XYZ file of C-alpha atoms in Angstrom:
475
model
C -21.724 7.475 4.797
C -18.435 7.733 2.946
C -15.192 7.567 4.865
C -14.314 11.128 3.848
C -17.422 12.534 5.533
C -16.894 10.375 8.588
C -13.371 11.698 8.915
C -14.461 15.266 8.177
C -17.275 15.262 10.737
C -15.133 13.497 13.315
C -12.271 15.982 12.978
C -14.703 18.909 12.985
C -16.390 17.659 16.158
C -13.007 17.302 17.871
C -12.085 20.848 16.884
C -15.463 22.171 18.100
C -15.006 20.475 21.471
C -11.429 21.756 21.707
C -12.424 25.329 20.896
C -15.370 25.172 23.282
C -13.354 23.800 26.176
C -10.432 26.125 25.540
C -12.692 29.174 25.268
C -14.699 28.217 28.341
C -11.596 27.689 30.433
C -9.972 30.881 29.153
C -13.046 33.081 29.720
C -13.852 31.523 33.079
C -10.277 31.984 34.231
C -10.277 35.603 33.124
C -13.638 36.195 34.795
C -12.579 34.561 38.032
C -9.363 36.576 38.108
C -11.246 39.836 37.689
C -13.804 38.820 40.307
C -11.068 37.837 42.749
C -9.523 41.282 42.310
C -12.872 42.896 43.103
C -13.304 40.721 46.189
C -9.798 41.517 47.351
C -10.334 45.250 46.839
C -13.693 45.137 48.633
C -12.239 43.240 51.586
C -9.286 45.635 51.846
C -11.670 48.585 51.730
C -13.992 47.050 54.318
C -11.081 46.191 56.599
C -9.673 49.709 56.343
C -13.107 51.194 57.009
C -13.557 48.854 59.980
C -10.258 49.719 61.625
C -10.686 53.432 60.939
C -14.045 53.349 62.662
C -12.647 51.436 65.656
C -9.714 53.788 66.007
C -11.878 56.886 65.782
C -14.383 55.526 68.267
C -11.658 54.635 70.742
C -10.107 58.096 70.536
C -13.499 59.753 71.066
C -14.515 57.529 73.956
C -12.550 59.689 76.417
C -14.453 62.841 75.415
C -17.862 61.747 74.215
C -20.326 59.132 75.182
C -20.466 56.621 72.303
C -24.172 56.500 71.816
C -25.897 55.577 68.561
C -26.080 59.176 67.357
C -22.322 59.672 67.791
C -21.573 56.359 66.073
C -23.803 57.299 63.122
C -22.144 60.693 62.707
C -18.725 59.134 62.982
C -19.709 56.523 60.350
C -20.968 59.180 57.963
C -17.834 61.251 58.399
C -15.506 58.332 57.694
C -17.611 57.285 54.675
C -17.489 60.796 53.212
C -13.763 61.073 53.781
C -13.275 57.681 52.063
C -15.119 59.017 49.020
C -18.281 56.910 49.370
C -16.546 53.975 47.685
C -19.361 51.542 48.491
C -22.624 51.697 46.571
C -24.610 50.869 49.716
C -23.620 51.398 53.379
C -25.861 50.107 56.190
C -25.407 50.245 59.989
C -27.360 47.757 62.093
C -27.752 47.554 65.833
C -27.467 44.385 67.868
C -31.039 43.446 66.964
C -30.326 43.896 63.280
C -32.434 47.040 63.096
C -31.238 49.548 60.498
C -29.737 52.622 62.175
C -28.305 54.208 59.025
C -28.514 53.534 55.308
C -26.828 55.167 52.352
C -27.841 53.946 48.976
C -30.686 51.850 47.645
C -32.485 49.511 49.957
C -31.449 45.948 49.304
C -34.069 44.043 51.292
C -31.361 41.534 52.113
C -31.202 39.705 55.372
C -27.922 40.466 57.090
C -25.248 37.850 56.964
C -25.184 35.652 60.048
C -22.043 36.210 62.133
C -20.797 34.827 65.447
C -17.527 36.606 66.257
C -16.669 40.242 66.687
C -14.337 41.836 64.129
C -15.099 38.978 61.762
C -15.252 40.113 58.123
C -17.394 38.024 55.770
C -18.583 38.502 52.180
C -21.077 37.136 49.637
C -22.115 37.650 46.018
C -25.728 38.574 45.401
C -27.850 39.466 42.369
C -30.539 42.057 42.772
C -32.614 43.323 39.872
C -30.207 41.716 37.402
C -27.246 43.528 38.931
C -24.496 41.694 40.733
C -23.194 42.982 44.073
C -20.421 42.009 46.405
C -21.689 42.277 49.986
C -19.317 42.563 52.955
C -20.269 42.652 56.657
C -18.377 43.037 59.902
C -19.559 42.650 63.522
C -17.944 45.030 65.996
C -18.404 46.462 69.518
C -18.230 50.208 70.030
C -18.443 51.282 73.618
C -20.989 49.104 75.306
C -23.084 48.516 72.175
C -22.890 45.927 69.396
C -23.164 46.948 65.730
C -23.125 45.418 62.209
C -21.769 47.312 59.212
C -22.767 46.145 55.721
C -21.215 47.474 52.522
C -22.431 46.562 49.003
C -20.105 46.933 46.001
C -21.426 46.858 42.452
C -19.455 44.250 40.434
C -21.750 44.182 37.416
C -18.926 45.377 35.141
C -17.074 42.116 35.814
C -20.029 40.076 34.592
C -20.593 42.419 31.665
C -16.942 42.029 30.696
C -17.389 38.271 30.799
C -20.507 38.470 28.608
C -18.700 40.768 26.144
C -15.765 38.375 26.035
C -18.144 35.483 25.358
C -19.751 37.390 22.488
C -16.386 38.240 20.978
C -15.173 34.689 21.426
C -18.236 33.315 19.640
C -17.450 35.586 16.691
C -13.833 34.446 16.710
C -14.943 30.827 17.013
C -17.225 31.303 14.009
C -14.250 32.438 11.939
C -12.062 29.709 13.363
C -14.698 27.105 12.578
C -14.651 28.215 8.957
C -10.885 27.733 8.929
C -11.347 24.495 10.859
C -13.747 23.210 8.199
C -11.087 23.771 5.536
C -8.450 22.174 7.748
C -10.709 19.208 8.540
C -11.522 18.754 4.851
C -7.826 18.786 3.906
C -6.951 16.433 6.744
C -9.780 14.046 5.876
C -8.827 14.201 2.210
C -5.194 13.474 3.047
C -6.273 10.528 5.154
C -8.626 9.069 2.558
C -6.306 9.488 -0.473
C -4.270 6.363 0.411
C -7.500 4.482 1.077
C -8.902 5.515 -2.323
C -5.663 4.501 -4.007
C -5.805 1.139 -2.307
C -9.429 0.768 -3.379
C -8.608 1.691 -6.988
C -5.641 -0.685 -7.046
C -7.848 -3.454 -5.655
C -10.499 -2.842 -8.338
C -7.838 -2.817 -11.051
C -6.394 -6.005 -9.617
C -9.844 -7.596 -9.694
C -10.140 -6.891 -13.441
C -7.083 -9.044 -14.102
C -4.378 -6.369 -14.196
C -2.013 -7.956 -11.700
C 0.647 -5.279 -12.192
C -1.427 -2.758 -10.251
C 0.498 -1.220 -7.331
C 0.112 1.761 -4.999
C 2.841 4.280 -4.265
C 3.485 4.439 -0.499
C 2.978 7.887 1.024
C 4.394 8.984 4.378
C 5.475 6.793 7.269
C 2.216 6.017 9.085
C 0.192 2.832 9.410
C -1.493 3.446 6.047
C 1.941 3.450 4.433
C 2.616 0.072 6.033
C -0.752 -1.118 4.722
C 0.121 0.050 1.179
C 3.491 -1.713 1.346
C 1.760 -4.878 2.581
C -0.706 -4.598 -0.321
C 2.153 -4.260 -2.801
C 3.889 -7.301 -1.291
C 0.653 -9.271 -1.462
C -0.001 -8.133 -5.038
C 3.527 -9.037 -6.091
C 3.269 -12.477 -4.531
C -0.177 -13.017 -6.027
C 1.040 -11.873 -9.449
C 3.926 -14.332 -9.197
C 1.573 -17.149 -8.185
C -0.841 -16.354 -11.008
C 2.017 -16.127 -13.501
C 3.314 -19.478 -12.314
C -0.185 -20.937 -12.588
C -0.647 -19.559 -16.101
C 2.821 -20.767 -17.028
C 1.957 -24.212 -15.716
C -1.223 -24.230 -17.821
C 0.723 -23.014 -20.854
C 3.398 -25.643 -20.360
C 0.725 -28.280 -19.996
C -0.817 -27.212 -23.284
C 2.580 -27.122 -24.921
C 3.350 -30.515 -23.497
C 0.189 -31.921 -25.050
C 1.116 -30.471 -28.448
C 4.722 -31.588 -28.128
C 3.624 -35.051 -27.089
C 1.476 -35.425 -30.198
C 4.242 -34.015 -32.390
C 6.868 -36.317 -30.978
C 4.624 -39.332 -31.474
C 4.074 -38.263 -35.039
C 7.786 -38.490 -36.004
C 8.340 -42.246 -35.395
C 4.846 -43.069 -36.625
C 5.557 -41.215 -39.871
C 8.820 -43.103 -40.222
C 7.077 -46.447 -39.687
C 4.415 -45.501 -42.245
C 7.105 -44.441 -44.723
C 9.014 -47.717 -44.330
C 5.917 -49.859 -44.652
C 4.800 -47.952 -47.782
C 8.250 -48.475 -49.271
C 8.044 -52.224 -48.638
C 4.527 -52.485 -50.022
C 4.979 -50.281 -53.079
C 8.412 -51.421 -54.244
C 9.897 -54.761 -55.280
C 12.757 -55.336 -52.846
C 15.078 -58.209 -52.211
C 14.768 -60.006 -48.888
C 17.896 -58.344 -47.484
C 16.499 -54.863 -48.089
C 13.140 -55.883 -46.618
C 14.892 -57.189 -43.502
C 16.790 -53.894 -43.219
C 13.535 -51.886 -43.498
C 11.761 -54.151 -40.999
C 14.683 -53.670 -38.614
C 14.293 -49.918 -39.034
C 10.584 -50.285 -38.273
C 11.462 -52.142 -35.071
C 13.950 -49.425 -34.165
C 11.306 -46.771 -34.748
C 8.860 -48.690 -32.555
C 11.464 -48.870 -29.803
C 12.177 -45.168 -30.218
C 8.438 -44.483 -30.020
C 8.352 -46.191 -26.637
C 11.374 -44.229 -25.434
C 10.011 -40.973 -26.800
C 6.741 -41.472 -24.915
C 8.606 -41.809 -21.642
C 10.865 -38.892 -22.489
C 8.009 -36.519 -23.292
C 6.316 -37.338 -20.001
C 9.311 -35.844 -18.191
C 10.022 -33.060 -20.723
C 8.553 -30.261 -18.603
C 10.464 -31.410 -15.516
C 13.900 -31.405 -17.114
C 13.514 -28.194 -19.111
C 16.795 -26.324 -18.829
C 18.571 -29.156 -16.982
C 21.285 -31.501 -18.159
C 20.036 -35.027 -18.587
C 21.579 -37.478 -16.120
C 21.461 -40.547 -18.404
C 23.430 -39.112 -21.350
C 25.966 -41.153 -23.281
C 29.077 -40.375 -25.272
C 28.335 -40.937 -28.927
C 29.633 -39.961 -32.323
C 27.242 -37.691 -34.198
C 27.733 -39.079 -37.739
C 25.954 -42.477 -37.394
C 22.795 -40.928 -36.014
C 22.747 -38.103 -38.579
C 23.374 -40.638 -41.352
C 20.466 -42.752 -40.154
C 18.184 -39.699 -40.237
C 19.285 -38.824 -43.776
C 18.577 -42.376 -44.905
C 15.174 -42.255 -43.202
C 14.179 -38.977 -44.934
C 15.767 -39.617 -48.333
C 12.512 -40.988 -49.695
C 10.645 -37.768 -48.863
C 13.466 -35.720 -50.362
C 13.234 -37.688 -53.626
C 9.485 -37.182 -53.750
C 10.020 -33.405 -53.473
C 12.969 -33.407 -55.886
C 15.298 -32.283 -53.101
C 18.959 -33.222 -53.291
C 20.616 -34.027 -49.951
C 24.361 -33.444 -49.735
C 26.074 -34.684 -46.560
C 29.599 -34.054 -45.345
C 30.021 -35.943 -42.059
C 33.776 -36.330 -42.166
C 34.564 -34.023 -39.209
C 32.757 -36.166 -36.660
C 33.215 -35.528 -32.917
C 32.106 -37.258 -29.688
C 29.446 -35.467 -27.680
C 27.616 -36.180 -24.415
C 23.981 -36.616 -25.396
C 21.227 -39.179 -25.640
C 21.106 -40.732 -29.087
C 17.355 -40.196 -29.184
C 17.850 -36.487 -28.452
C 20.389 -36.132 -31.256
C 18.075 -38.089 -33.549
C 15.182 -35.726 -32.753
C 17.350 -32.659 -33.417
C 18.650 -33.936 -36.747
C 15.271 -35.320 -37.818
C 13.390 -32.069 -37.173
C 15.981 -29.822 -38.807
C 16.448 -32.033 -41.893
C 12.702 -32.642 -42.218
C 12.049 -28.880 -42.083
C 14.794 -28.317 -44.676
C 12.941 -30.684 -46.996
C 9.404 -29.397 -46.257
C 10.173 -25.725 -46.697
C 12.588 -26.072 -49.612
C 11.782 -25.316 -53.220
C 11.179 -28.059 -55.748
C 14.537 -29.091 -57.171
C 16.348 -27.420 -54.253
C 19.295 -28.638 -52.256
C 19.751 -29.565 -48.599
C 23.268 -29.668 -47.141
C 24.158 -31.403 -43.876
C 27.616 -30.761 -42.396
C 29.395 -31.978 -39.280
C 32.213 -29.619 -38.246
C 34.765 -29.301 -35.461
C 35.740 -25.811 -34.285
C 38.148 -25.901 -31.343
C 36.237 -27.631 -28.505
C 32.853 -27.450 -30.228
C 31.077 -30.035 -32.339
C 28.783 -28.452 -34.920
C 25.801 -29.780 -36.850
C 24.848 -27.424 -39.677
C 21.753 -27.903 -41.855
C 21.405 -25.556 -44.864
C 18.586 -25.359 -47.379
C 17.847 -23.367 -50.509
C 14.259 -22.696 -49.557
C 12.136 -19.589 -49.140
C 13.970 -18.222 -46.102
C 12.439 -16.673 -42.984
C 11.141 -13.072 -42.862
C 13.012 -10.795 -40.457
C 9.924 -10.034 -38.358
C 9.355 -13.766 -37.788
C 12.963 -14.628 -36.996
C 12.667 -13.885 -33.268
C 9.565 -16.113 -32.960
C 10.527 -19.294 -34.806
C 11.585 -21.104 -31.614
C 8.290 -20.340 -29.896
C 6.004 -23.288 -29.556
C 3.142 -23.409 -32.060
C 4.584 -20.541 -34.088
C 4.480 -21.061 -37.863
C 5.908 -18.649 -40.404
C 3.657 -19.789 -43.269
C 0.558 -21.195 -41.586
C -1.083 -22.366 -44.820
C 1.998 -24.252 -45.977
C 2.594 -25.660 -42.494
C -0.875 -27.190 -42.429
C -0.389 -28.609 -45.904
C 2.901 -30.242 -44.903
C 1.602 -31.397 -41.525
C 3.604 -28.894 -39.458
C 2.329 -27.856 -36.042
C 4.909 -25.227 -35.101
C 6.447 -27.406 -32.390
C 9.478 -28.825 -34.151
C 11.928 -25.986 -33.631
C 10.686 -25.373 -30.100
C 11.413 -28.993 -29.240
C 14.808 -28.796 -30.949
C 15.817 -25.764 -28.899
C 14.583 -27.339 -25.657
C 16.591 -30.517 -26.329
C 19.682 -28.560 -27.377
C 19.609 -26.388 -24.266
C 18.982 -29.388 -22.048
C 22.188 -30.956 -23.397
C 24.334 -27.833 -22.823
C 24.188 -26.854 -26.480
C 23.296 -23.814 -28.522
C 21.264 -23.325 -31.690
C 21.410 -20.328 -34.038
C 19.797 -19.456 -37.344
C 20.913 -17.393 -40.348
C 18.496 -16.720 -43.153
C 17.975 -14.674 -46.267
C 14.551 -14.409 -47.812
C 14.449 -16.115 -51.218
C 17.836 -17.821 -50.754
C 17.491 -20.177 -47.850
C 18.132 -20.813 -44.163
C 21.031 -22.215 -42.144
C 20.523 -23.814 -38.713
C 23.672 -24.350 -36.629
C 23.675 -26.567 -33.552
C 26.747 -26.476 -31.315
C 27.681 -28.939 -28.558
C 30.808 -29.116 -26.435
C 33.136 -31.877 -27.560
C 33.483 -34.675 -24.995
C 36.917 -36.269 -25.245
C 36.876 -39.352 -23.048
C 40.552 -39.297 -22.081
C 40.671 -35.552 -21.333
C 37.297 -35.244 -19.544
C 37.964 -38.349 -17.471
C 40.919 -36.517 -15.913
């Protein structure tokens, strides 16, 4: 059975019991009040009749002998003068023999009495009619008598039955209203439950933004708020879990990409040695560069293992270095590729400045930006590398005359694995991680990277670091 019907039936049953109890108490109270009035009136009438008879008998005792005949006549006279208020009037002698009867024979045994002048009463039903019987025991002259009076109280019971019938009709109407009220109340109670159920189902489908709007100030409202708190915490945990998975995947791609850079350099140097006639001094220089690349490969491996842990933090093992030597080494490393693609590299490194950064980080930044400027340039194009100083900022600016970046892709180029021209990226070996790694390294070293581009004319990447003057910063 659904909760709505359980609530509806439960509320309806409570209302039925309430109406029944209230009606029963109300009708019974009204009935008892009316019956008490009848009893009180009957007792007052019987008492008055009793004392009138005693007084009359006492006044006549000096003139007449109070025999049974006189007592009967006196009783009849008083009854007629009282207007025959009782439905039945019976006079008994001491042996309970009937001396006089007015009204229908009741066939009742007289009420047992012990004391004189004692007035007692009882309710009796005869032939489906209710009577109130009163009896008094008295002594008139030397004889003992019993006087019984029966009062018809059937109208009290009929009034009760009529009231019951009317109340049942009223209850029928009220129950119709109560059904509507119970339905509305049950609906109002189950609405929050249904909303919670719907939110739970939505949550189970993977929509972790599902929430319920609290209604009212009862316990269900508290439950809805607790659900929202739980859903919010669960959404946060799931987002963190998904983010951890995403970062792990990105780490794997970045790891492979970062390994590729020194390996490509080593391959380039070895090909140059094997394919060209060089003097021994040049060979030694290239072999030294190969050793440096191998060392950098080892360092890069260790650095990438901690890349996800230091994202957004300043590295603690930075060093103060000039930017020009590292940038110059990168240009020399990539000059062979530039010549193969008929790209002219122009470098202006005269405005060099000291910065606080790992040399390997600066190398990675310069290598990725210059390599991209070569890969995505046009044949016969130009690549310009500038080092600038603007107030307290050291600037590395790499400009190319390539194809440029479309406006709709500009906001995505620093996302990991994003490639503007996927076909060309695959052909040139790009994985879409280079710029993402550059931005991560720049931000980790308190720097900033921006891009300006114009489709068909080229792109300019600008990396800015705070200048680190040893004498000033040491203070």
